[in-house]
XYZ file of C-alpha atoms in Angstrom:
709
model
C -47.073 43.297 99.001
C -47.953 46.558 100.873
C -45.454 49.082 99.645
C -45.298 50.792 103.059
C -44.821 47.750 105.315
C -42.050 45.056 105.113
C -40.935 42.191 107.221
C -37.944 39.750 107.103
C -39.060 36.142 107.430
C -37.147 32.794 107.298
C -37.658 30.926 104.024
C -37.336 27.224 104.839
C -36.972 26.273 101.161
C -34.041 28.670 100.588
C -32.683 28.359 104.112
C -32.296 32.109 104.744
C -34.165 35.406 105.540
C -36.102 37.083 102.740
C -38.170 40.222 102.446
C -41.908 39.601 102.778
C -45.185 41.453 103.421
C -46.136 42.683 106.841
C -48.426 39.726 107.389
C -45.827 37.100 106.627
C -44.407 35.195 109.571
C -40.953 33.779 110.194
C -40.871 30.167 111.288
C -37.970 28.515 112.972
C -38.631 25.305 114.865
C -42.109 26.437 115.813
C -41.246 29.890 117.055
C -42.153 33.174 115.445
C -39.611 35.960 115.262
C -40.648 39.377 113.814
C -38.564 42.491 113.266
C -41.622 44.716 113.467
C -42.986 47.054 110.814
C -41.388 50.055 109.142
C -43.499 52.906 107.953
C -43.098 55.977 105.937
C -40.076 57.197 103.994
C -37.679 54.785 105.647
C -39.349 51.796 104.027
C -37.249 51.777 100.847
C -34.007 51.985 102.796
C -35.045 49.113 105.036
C -36.071 47.074 101.998
C -32.688 47.474 100.401
C -30.953 46.601 103.639
C -33.201 43.610 104.105
C -32.598 42.377 100.604
C -28.840 42.762 101.001
C -28.951 40.976 104.328
C -30.941 38.128 102.809
C -28.477 37.661 99.930
C -25.554 37.627 102.346
C -27.189 35.031 104.530
C -28.097 32.874 101.515
C -24.550 33.109 100.242
C -22.671 32.324 103.422
C -23.010 28.583 103.068
C -22.138 28.478 99.394
C -19.149 30.715 99.022
C -16.900 27.756 98.171
C -19.259 26.568 95.455
C -19.539 30.043 93.897
C -15.773 30.443 94.035
C -15.524 27.635 91.533
C -17.045 29.925 88.894
C -15.614 33.434 88.896
C -16.594 36.060 86.297
C -13.750 37.914 84.609
C -13.668 41.390 86.147
C -11.617 42.686 83.202
C -14.262 41.830 80.589
C -17.013 44.244 79.502
C -20.041 44.408 81.748
C -22.297 42.832 79.176
C -20.066 39.729 79.199
C -19.941 39.274 82.954
C -22.510 36.878 84.309
C -23.864 36.965 87.815
C -22.912 33.984 89.953
C -25.281 33.123 92.824
C -26.248 30.038 94.754
C -29.319 27.996 94.105
C -31.601 26.698 96.917
C -29.816 23.330 96.600
C -26.473 25.107 97.176
C -25.097 24.586 93.674
C -23.696 27.502 91.679
C -26.365 29.380 89.784
C -25.092 31.442 86.901
C -27.355 34.190 85.622
C -26.037 34.331 82.092
C -25.729 37.651 80.295
C -28.244 39.153 77.892
C -28.068 37.379 74.519
C -27.330 39.178 71.294
C -29.747 39.516 68.425
C -28.330 36.215 67.166
C -29.344 34.560 70.414
C -25.761 34.199 71.792
C -25.206 34.888 75.463
C -21.484 35.647 75.871
C -20.078 35.081 79.293
C -16.429 35.423 80.315
C -14.727 34.018 83.420
C -11.355 33.933 85.067
C -12.247 30.535 86.463
C -14.893 28.008 85.389
C -14.748 24.855 87.484
C -17.712 22.610 88.241
C -17.640 20.344 91.305
C -19.601 17.128 91.728
C -22.888 18.814 92.823
C -22.956 20.483 89.384
C -23.939 23.989 88.224
C -26.976 25.688 86.687
C -26.849 28.104 83.776
C -29.991 30.140 84.274
C -31.716 30.603 80.927
C -35.186 31.398 82.214
C -36.932 34.790 82.544
C -39.259 33.353 85.147
C -38.885 31.110 88.160
C -38.117 27.628 86.938
C -37.623 24.141 88.325
C -34.184 22.599 87.764
C -32.923 19.110 88.508
C -29.726 20.271 90.194
C -30.700 23.552 91.800
C -34.372 23.085 92.610
C -36.599 26.143 92.032
C -34.573 29.115 90.818
C -35.604 32.677 90.311
C -35.885 34.168 86.871
C -32.750 35.626 85.348
C -33.066 39.452 85.226
C -30.606 39.652 82.327
C -33.115 37.835 80.043
C -35.873 40.400 80.008
C -35.779 40.477 76.196
C -35.672 36.723 75.779
C -33.752 33.577 76.477
C -30.497 32.523 74.810
C -30.148 30.092 71.994
C -26.416 29.615 72.652
C -24.687 29.995 76.019
C -21.016 30.740 75.401
C -18.715 30.405 78.367
C -15.166 31.762 77.716
C -12.467 31.163 80.255
C -9.442 33.492 80.437
C -7.037 31.513 82.594
C -3.672 29.842 82.642
C -5.269 26.790 84.247
C -7.470 24.103 82.697
C -11.126 24.068 83.659
C -12.044 21.215 85.989
C -15.420 19.772 85.105
C -16.446 17.188 87.693
C -20.197 17.629 87.757
C -23.176 18.100 85.502
C -23.992 21.401 83.882
C -27.671 22.096 83.588
C -29.475 24.689 81.502
C -32.266 26.062 83.631
C -35.371 27.074 81.698
C -35.280 27.047 77.901
C -33.018 24.443 76.267
C -29.909 25.914 74.728
C -26.502 25.051 73.314
C -23.689 25.108 75.865
C -20.091 25.974 74.924
C -17.122 25.933 77.280
C -13.977 27.428 75.760
C -10.661 27.435 77.643
C -7.455 27.636 75.597
C -5.537 26.413 78.648
C -7.373 23.072 78.488
C -10.324 21.220 79.983
C -10.216 18.249 82.352
C -13.382 16.183 82.595
C -14.074 13.759 85.419
C -17.785 13.009 85.943
C -19.219 15.856 83.942
C -22.349 15.864 81.820
C -25.125 18.081 80.426
C -28.797 18.423 81.261
C -31.308 20.263 79.078
C -28.640 21.235 76.539
C -29.460 20.998 72.864
C -25.783 20.899 71.898
C -22.593 20.809 73.948
C -19.092 21.829 72.887
C -15.867 21.612 74.848
C -13.020 23.422 73.168
C -9.604 24.833 73.761
C -10.222 27.227 70.894
C -10.947 30.951 70.984
C -14.482 31.790 69.742
C -14.739 33.869 66.567
C -17.599 36.365 66.935
C -19.281 38.341 64.193
C -22.088 40.840 64.860
C -23.099 39.090 68.037
C -23.141 35.705 66.344
C -20.695 32.824 66.753
C -18.863 31.968 63.530
C -16.485 29.352 64.834
C -13.296 28.617 66.789
C -9.558 29.093 66.293
C -7.653 26.259 68.022
C -3.929 26.547 68.520
C -3.169 24.881 71.867
C -4.619 23.025 74.754
C -5.607 19.429 75.660
C -8.986 18.111 76.637
C -8.581 15.205 78.988
C -11.489 12.891 79.961
C -10.814 10.542 82.854
C -12.214 9.088 86.023
C -15.980 9.140 85.849
C -15.985 10.303 82.230
C -18.446 12.441 80.288
C -22.195 11.875 79.923
C -23.727 13.843 77.070
C -26.332 11.209 76.261
C -29.230 13.688 76.546
C -27.593 16.166 74.172
C -28.246 16.083 70.399
C -24.641 16.915 69.494
C -21.404 16.835 71.458
C -18.215 18.425 70.094
C -14.747 18.094 71.589
C -12.391 20.446 69.815
C -8.763 20.811 70.871
C -5.188 20.495 69.680
C -5.068 17.099 71.400
C -7.556 14.873 73.226
C -6.907 12.187 75.834
C -9.706 9.752 76.728
C -9.137 7.569 79.784
C -12.796 7.057 80.705
C -16.151 6.548 78.990
C -17.883 9.143 76.878
C -21.617 8.787 76.133
C -23.248 10.850 73.421
C -25.734 10.816 70.599
C -23.716 12.545 67.851
C -20.071 12.764 68.866
C -17.447 14.814 66.974
C -13.810 15.123 67.896
C -11.517 17.568 66.050
C -7.838 17.821 66.859
C -4.991 19.938 65.576
C -4.414 23.683 64.959
C -7.557 24.609 63.070
C -10.064 27.214 62.150
C -13.487 25.601 62.527
C -16.655 27.039 60.956
C -19.738 26.235 63.086
C -22.133 26.940 60.220
C -20.685 24.802 57.425
C -18.632 22.413 59.572
C -15.575 23.165 57.460
C -12.232 22.644 59.128
C -9.220 24.658 57.892
C -5.790 23.612 58.963
C -3.674 26.386 60.561
C -0.326 24.845 61.330
C 2.634 26.667 62.813
C 0.603 29.093 64.940
C 1.440 27.506 68.309
C 4.696 27.833 70.215
C 3.775 24.883 72.430
C 5.440 21.497 71.897
C 3.442 19.141 69.740
C 1.737 16.288 71.562
C 2.673 12.645 70.852
C -0.826 11.818 69.517
C -3.711 13.970 68.442
C -6.084 11.470 70.040
C -5.008 9.014 72.707
C -7.582 6.538 73.961
C -6.436 4.249 76.767
C -7.739 0.779 77.637
C -10.069 2.500 80.140
C -11.348 4.876 77.519
C -14.520 4.395 75.543
C -16.706 6.349 73.159
C -20.335 5.212 72.932
C -22.588 7.214 70.610
C -25.063 6.960 67.802
C -22.608 8.499 65.344
C -18.869 9.190 65.805
C -16.644 11.462 63.749
C -12.932 12.080 64.344
C -10.897 14.573 62.377
C -7.207 15.168 63.050
C -5.420 17.717 60.824
C -1.959 18.133 62.348
C 0.633 16.451 60.164
C 2.364 13.516 61.757
C 0.095 13.395 64.793
C -1.927 10.253 64.740
C -4.405 8.274 66.813
C -3.569 5.692 69.476
C -6.629 3.694 70.364
C -6.682 0.974 73.038
C -10.231 1.346 74.227
C -13.675 1.137 72.622
C -15.281 3.243 69.967
C -18.833 2.110 69.309
C -21.663 3.642 67.233
C -25.078 2.125 67.852
C -27.086 3.421 64.883
C -24.779 5.366 62.568
C -21.309 5.556 61.125
C -17.819 5.946 62.456
C -15.597 8.298 60.417
C -11.887 8.746 61.263
C -9.824 11.112 59.150
C -6.300 11.865 60.451
C -3.198 13.457 59.053
C -0.970 10.977 60.856
C -1.018 7.267 61.672
C -3.581 5.152 63.438
C -2.716 2.364 65.868
C -5.679 0.490 67.205
C -5.464 -2.330 69.716
C -9.038 -1.783 70.854
C -12.523 -2.149 69.378
C -14.015 0.068 66.639
C -17.590 -0.973 65.911
C -20.562 0.461 64.040
C -23.455 -1.878 64.597
C -25.673 -0.617 61.789
C -23.484 1.720 59.772
C -20.140 2.182 58.006
C -16.637 2.413 59.407
C -14.479 4.753 57.361
C -10.841 5.293 58.293
C -8.542 7.532 56.231
C -4.970 8.278 57.340
C -2.020 10.045 55.852
C 0.343 7.491 57.431
C 0.229 3.830 58.437
C -2.721 2.010 59.924
C -2.131 -0.801 62.421
C -4.846 -3.048 63.853
C -4.389 -5.636 66.597
C -7.876 -5.370 67.942
C -11.123 -5.430 65.937
C -12.864 -3.152 63.458
C -16.451 -4.239 62.838
C -18.851 -2.523 60.384
C -22.484 -3.456 60.117
C -22.389 -2.231 56.537
C -19.239 -1.081 54.735
C -15.651 -0.963 55.897
C -13.306 1.525 54.194
C -9.614 1.644 55.106
C -7.488 4.100 53.076
C -3.909 4.610 54.118
C -1.614 7.170 52.554
C -3.254 10.452 51.612
C -5.153 13.078 53.581
C -7.417 15.867 52.431
C -5.839 18.310 54.915
C -2.324 18.010 53.502
C -1.616 18.043 49.777
C 1.945 16.882 50.335
C 0.818 13.682 52.019
C -1.638 12.544 49.375
C 0.779 10.493 47.307
C 3.055 9.238 50.116
C 3.100 5.468 50.627
C 1.539 4.033 53.777
C 0.775 0.584 55.087
C -2.177 -1.264 56.518
C -0.990 -3.811 59.088
C -3.582 -6.199 60.503
C -3.127 -8.870 63.136
C -6.655 -8.437 64.414
C -10.186 -8.775 63.103
C -11.511 -6.603 60.269
C -15.107 -7.355 59.286
C -17.861 -5.783 57.193
C -21.461 -6.794 56.756
C -21.314 -5.630 53.159
C -18.105 -4.532 51.381
C -14.570 -4.123 52.668
C -12.659 -1.537 50.597
C -8.910 -1.357 51.345
C -6.365 1.008 49.732
C -2.724 1.287 50.740
C 0.808 0.949 49.489
C 1.322 -2.261 51.443
C -1.095 -4.635 53.156
C 0.314 -7.031 55.718
C -2.340 -9.366 57.115
C -1.761 -11.994 59.765
C -5.298 -11.635 61.162
C -8.716 -11.913 59.578
C -10.392 -9.737 56.931
C -13.992 -10.704 56.386
C -16.767 -9.201 54.202
C -19.503 -10.130 51.798
C -17.383 -8.539 49.121
C -13.632 -7.796 49.162
C -12.277 -4.873 47.171
C -8.533 -4.564 47.793
C -6.106 -2.432 45.791
C -2.594 -2.059 47.093
C 1.021 -2.193 45.938
C 2.196 -5.234 47.971
C 0.164 -7.835 49.852
C 1.678 -10.222 52.366
C -0.897 -12.590 53.844
C -0.458 -15.204 56.525
C -3.928 -14.718 57.875
C -7.238 -14.999 56.078
C -9.308 -13.142 53.567
C -12.905 -14.361 53.828
C -15.593 -13.410 51.315
C -19.090 -14.494 52.197
C -21.087 -12.934 49.319
C -21.573 -13.933 45.706
C -20.304 -10.704 44.193
C -17.035 -10.578 42.289
C -13.967 -10.361 44.444
C -11.301 -7.840 43.423
C -7.760 -8.069 44.821
C -5.204 -6.051 42.907
C -1.575 -5.662 43.823
C 1.794 -5.309 42.243
C 3.094 -8.225 44.334
C 0.976 -10.678 46.277
C 2.493 -13.217 48.666
C 0.210 -15.713 50.338
C 2.321 -17.303 53.077
C 1.999 -20.539 54.995
C -1.320 -20.567 56.745
C -2.620 -17.818 54.570
C -6.154 -18.299 53.229
C -8.078 -16.374 50.594
C -11.464 -18.084 50.431
C -15.121 -18.022 51.320
C -16.772 -18.287 54.740
C -19.807 -20.492 55.076
C -22.979 -18.468 55.152
C -24.762 -17.961 58.467
C -28.304 -19.194 58.912
C -29.560 -15.628 59.098
C -28.753 -13.968 55.817
C -25.219 -14.844 54.811
C -23.976 -11.790 56.684
C -20.868 -13.447 57.968
C -19.057 -10.149 58.154
C -20.901 -8.926 61.263
C -23.687 -10.546 63.121
C -25.916 -8.690 65.499
C -24.322 -7.541 68.705
C -24.957 -4.557 70.930
C -21.748 -3.325 72.500
C -23.062 0.172 73.114
C -25.107 1.455 75.961
C -28.217 2.610 74.138
C -27.944 6.091 75.464
C -27.471 7.531 72.012
C -30.874 7.047 70.472
C -32.107 10.430 71.488
C -35.665 9.184 72.033
C -35.632 8.259 75.728
C -35.712 11.206 78.111
C -34.012 10.534 81.414
C -32.780 12.450 84.414
C -29.138 13.245 85.014
C -27.064 10.156 85.229
C -24.137 9.417 87.451
C -21.004 9.239 85.386
C -20.162 6.096 87.348
C -22.837 4.235 85.342
C -20.382 2.696 82.869
C -21.293 0.276 80.169
C -19.592 -3.037 79.779
C -16.795 -3.322 77.274
C -18.107 -4.774 74.018
C -16.681 -7.945 72.574
C -16.256 -8.699 68.887
C -19.380 -10.190 67.454
C -19.218 -13.866 66.687
C -18.732 -15.176 63.196
C -19.987 -18.602 62.192
C -17.335 -21.243 61.909
C -16.185 -21.172 58.313
C -15.649 -24.030 55.987
C -13.235 -23.930 53.122
C -15.897 -23.128 50.570
C -14.455 -21.137 47.622
C -14.762 -17.480 46.796
C -17.085 -15.840 44.338
C -15.845 -14.923 40.846
C -13.470 -12.069 40.497
C -9.986 -10.853 39.880
C -6.758 -11.447 41.731
C -4.369 -9.238 39.823
C -0.713 -8.963 40.654
C 0.886 -6.709 38.120
C 4.296 -7.826 39.402
C 4.364 -11.240 41.112
C 2.055 -13.661 42.880
C 3.491 -16.172 45.374
C 1.251 -18.748 47.010
C 3.567 -20.488 49.450
C 3.242 -23.933 50.919
C 0.287 -24.011 53.260
C -1.334 -21.057 51.537
C -4.834 -21.301 49.923
C -6.484 -19.258 47.233
C -9.921 -20.449 46.152
C -12.822 -19.174 44.102
C -16.278 -20.467 43.355
C -16.445 -18.794 39.910
C -13.959 -17.409 37.458
C -10.712 -16.307 39.057
C -8.545 -14.194 36.812
C -4.935 -14.258 38.000
C -2.793 -11.809 36.089
C 0.909 -11.225 36.642
C 3.433 -9.386 34.532
C 6.432 -10.938 36.294
C 5.844 -14.280 37.999
C 3.217 -16.609 39.396
C 4.448 -19.177 41.911
C 2.286 -21.748 43.642
C 3.437 -24.168 46.303
C 0.096 -24.164 48.115
C -3.447 -24.650 46.899
C -5.353 -22.772 44.244
C -8.925 -23.723 43.362
C -11.347 -22.001 41.020
C -13.855 -22.678 38.268
C -11.630 -20.739 35.959
C -7.989 -19.704 36.347
C -6.272 -17.503 33.839
C -2.638 -16.683 34.597
C -0.573 -14.269 32.518
C 2.996 -13.084 33.004
C 6.620 -13.882 32.437
C 6.796 -16.815 34.779
C 4.330 -19.479 35.974
C 5.512 -22.004 38.550
C 3.708 -24.828 40.308
C 6.428 -26.348 42.480
C 4.844 -28.490 45.163
C 1.329 -27.172 45.267
C -2.014 -28.032 43.791
C -3.764 -25.957 41.165
C -7.298 -27.103 40.412
C -9.662 -25.448 37.937
C -12.537 -26.259 35.655
C -10.935 -24.131 32.940
C -7.265 -23.378 33.102
C -5.631 -20.896 30.734
C -1.947 -20.048 31.272
C -0.215 -17.645 28.920
C 3.326 -16.939 30.154
C 6.921 -16.707 29.137
C 8.085 -19.776 31.091
C 5.988 -22.450 32.817
C 7.686 -24.606 35.414
C 5.788 -27.601 36.807
C 8.230 -29.190 39.298
C 6.660 -31.565 41.703
C 3.182 -30.129 42.045
C -0.182 -31.187 40.671
C -2.379 -29.389 38.156
C -5.962 -30.657 37.728
C -8.422 -29.195 35.225
C -11.441 -30.052 33.151
C -9.900 -28.298 30.147
C -6.491 -26.619 30.055
C -4.426 -24.518 27.757
C -0.781 -23.784 28.634
C 0.918 -21.415 26.261
C 4.587 -20.463 26.736
C 6.618 -18.152 24.605
C 9.718 -19.724 26.011
C 9.775 -23.041 27.859
C 7.362 -25.476 29.528
C 9.216 -27.681 31.955
C 7.672 -30.543 33.870
C 10.049 -32.307 36.284
C 8.164 -34.998 38.224
C 4.958 -32.960 38.271
C 1.458 -34.070 37.335
C -0.844 -32.353 34.864
C -4.243 -34.011 34.363
C -7.328 -32.842 32.430
C -10.762 -34.344 32.083
C -11.288 -32.572 28.772
C -9.022 -31.281 26.080
C -5.437 -30.350 26.785
C -3.515 -27.819 24.668
C 0.188 -27.190 25.185
C 2.003 -24.561 23.195
C 5.672 -23.627 23.734
C 9.013 -22.757 22.198
C 10.447 -25.761 24.098
C 8.874 -28.536 26.189
C 10.726 -30.676 28.697
C 8.662 -33.332 30.449
C 9.883 -35.713 33.146
C 6.542 -35.958 34.897
C 3.055 -36.953 33.790
C 0.970 -34.913 31.375
C -2.288 -36.707 30.644
C -5.749 -35.945 29.256
C -8.942 -37.978 29.586
C -9.916 -36.541 26.190
C -7.767 -35.371 23.313
C -4.370 -33.708 23.749
C -2.665 -31.303 21.315
C 0.980 -30.390 21.851
C 2.705 -27.871 19.607
C 6.377 -27.017 20.133
C 8.190 -24.528 17.974
C 11.639 -25.966 18.693
C 12.532 -29.073 20.711
C 10.410 -31.459 22.805
C 12.101 -33.692 25.346
C 10.087 -36.451 27.133
C 11.417 -38.761 29.791
C 8.069 -39.025 31.522
C 4.574 -39.626 30.194
C 2.597 -37.831 27.529
C -0.762 -39.540 27.175
C -4.434 -39.078 26.232
C -7.524 -41.214 26.563
C -8.424 -40.047 23.093
C -6.130 -38.788 20.317
C -2.650 -37.426 21.081
C -1.168 -35.100 18.518
C 2.403 -33.736 18.791
C 3.882 -31.228 16.384
C 7.449 -30.065 16.900
C 10.629 -29.114 15.155
C 12.300 -32.092 16.863
C 11.342 -34.728 19.453
C 13.491 -36.781 21.796
C 11.285 -39.186 23.766
C 12.672 -41.988 25.972
C 9.532 -42.028 28.060
C 5.922 -42.898 27.150
C 3.803 -41.573 24.321
C 0.277 -43.029 24.432
C -3.170 -42.482 22.860
C -6.225 -44.321 24.086
C -4.683 -44.899 27.479
C -7.081 -45.834 30.338
C -6.612 -44.646 33.861
C -5.345 -48.105 34.847
C -2.628 -47.899 32.186
C -4.320 -50.250 29.712
C -5.204 -49.355 26.106
C -8.896 -48.724 25.263
C -9.189 -51.274 22.412
C -12.968 -51.634 22.670
C -13.686 -48.493 20.694
C -13.835 -48.870 16.919
C -11.336 -46.700 15.159
C -9.479 -46.307 18.415
C -7.512 -43.345 19.624
C -4.657 -42.251 17.378
C -1.137 -41.146 18.162
C 0.413 -38.693 15.695
C 3.934 -37.333 16.213
C 5.158 -35.006 13.450
C 8.484 -33.196 13.298
C 10.261 -31.125 10.711
C 13.585 -32.377 12.039
C 14.787 -35.402 14.073
C 12.299 -37.632 15.839
C 13.670 -40.010 18.456
C 11.040 -42.202 20.168
C 13.080 -44.840 21.977
C 10.706 -45.276 24.867
C 7.163 -46.661 24.880
C 4.839 -45.668 22.078
C 1.233 -46.829 22.408
C -1.985 -46.256 20.477
C -5.395 -47.919 20.514
C -5.767 -46.918 16.907
C -3.381 -45.557 14.332
C 0.141 -44.687 15.443
C 2.038 -42.257 13.238
C 5.673 -41.115 13.802
C 6.701 -38.781 10.997
C 10.009 -36.933 10.854
C 13.084 -36.274 8.697
C 15.091 -38.730 10.773
C 13.081 -41.216 12.927
C 14.874 -43.217 15.596
C 12.933 -46.041 17.376
C 15.925 -47.952 18.719
C 16.109 -48.959 22.382
């Protein structure tokens, strides 16, 4: 440009007059309008006037847009950005000069973004932007662009973010911090490496950002939601968060409560009691319209007693979902990690009436939180009426577990104080099951068993489904999206229809009592070790290759207990109307074995040991049977064996049937040489006034033998 001659011409791209060389022409609908030339010493004055006039003309049509973003006049000059208008009439913010750490600190008295969006100018030279078109270089960046663009809002009003925020020029991290709160409705980020929305106050150190101190404020996402799908990391940090619309991100982190947050280490330090504001009802509240769709999702809530209410969708496409809260969790929605783990730890109760689906491992720990030492040992419950599934292992820890829904995994690892089950525990894998409780009650309709394997790989816990919008893979570059582009709500992935195949080997340990009520089923494919220190009661169905029951009390009232090997070592065994079937069985009682109209059958050897034995039912072995009673044996039913039957007792009173060599049809097996023998030996009285049968030798030996009718 000739430094002596200047002309104002109309720039059709910018839509206003600009200073140009003396040979430039102004065009307006085909006409040419010139202001003439200015020579000599007046040139500089005219240039300044022309430039001012051009800026005024360019700004007239965009005053409202600029008024949405107002720098804080009370802040230092090196923290006050310059707010202009881009050629596309969206606010253009020339951010301030970054520090040596690359942080551009910008303070505002108002930071609102309307639907057209806003551009944070991080370019030293003219640059093309998606929202603003071509923008001039930022004069504040003569020494280099920013790595972090910090936007601090000093206001009593929440920021209203209703449009996309674009970083013009070099990609950078964008932070919007407003302690009064942030309301999001159709916002998003373009060309941002990381994005953080926080109600915390930034902690600065030597021009660098160390973290945030959060003591108040709510971030509310509603309407058209938040699209951060082009951003590597998205953080939402506030005392409380409300989500009533969809959030799309790659790596999504939500932190609630009064905290000090270190941006370098990621450590979160709880700082309770700093705020004078009333505590919110929930630290995170997700409505039925709310959804979080990301590659990875992490939620941390540190404020004691403030939990999570989730009625929407939380879906991770490629990574894990971690929820760690110092309160309760109530989920009626969907929590799903297609390819990763779901880990939920709460200081208080967990309640599920929706679905929690983990492609790999599912961990639910209730009662204990790393942010509050006082809560670590407090009891808390897991309540499930929904669908809990894991492709690999389900690990559950709580004081109480109440299940009326479905819990499904290749391996179940459950350790609680009390279990009440009227739903189903399905294990699809061959690893050992582990269910440990003080008291276990399997109610009517309750099932603990094995799901039939799917045709794919036996992964009955979670089959392939894609509930998330694949906007979180980070590999596909795309232009700014409308926040109205919502994904469909995911549905729980289908599980193959299960047959009543039994569980793998393992342990069901109730250190107190185990109750399997009528209509309840507990089954295992391999060894099932049932251990109780108080009582074991079965009125339902128990099936395993091996059952070992220990405790004070064993009761099979009206149920069926079936095992290849049965070993019962208890104080008292009560068989009253049920059926016990085994290949081989040993029942050992330190007190009393009582059979009142029950059935006990074995294919192999049967061993009964007790202080006292009272039988009014049927106890029969297809092989040999050995009965040893320290004190008195009473029989009004049937004691029989297909082979030898041996009874040793202090005294016997039998008005029923004693038989050796008895066939299943009730006849004696007399075709075998040296047939089965019946031996009854007492150290006291022996009364055998009923039926006494033997295919071979029959011996009744006692101090006083009574065979009268």
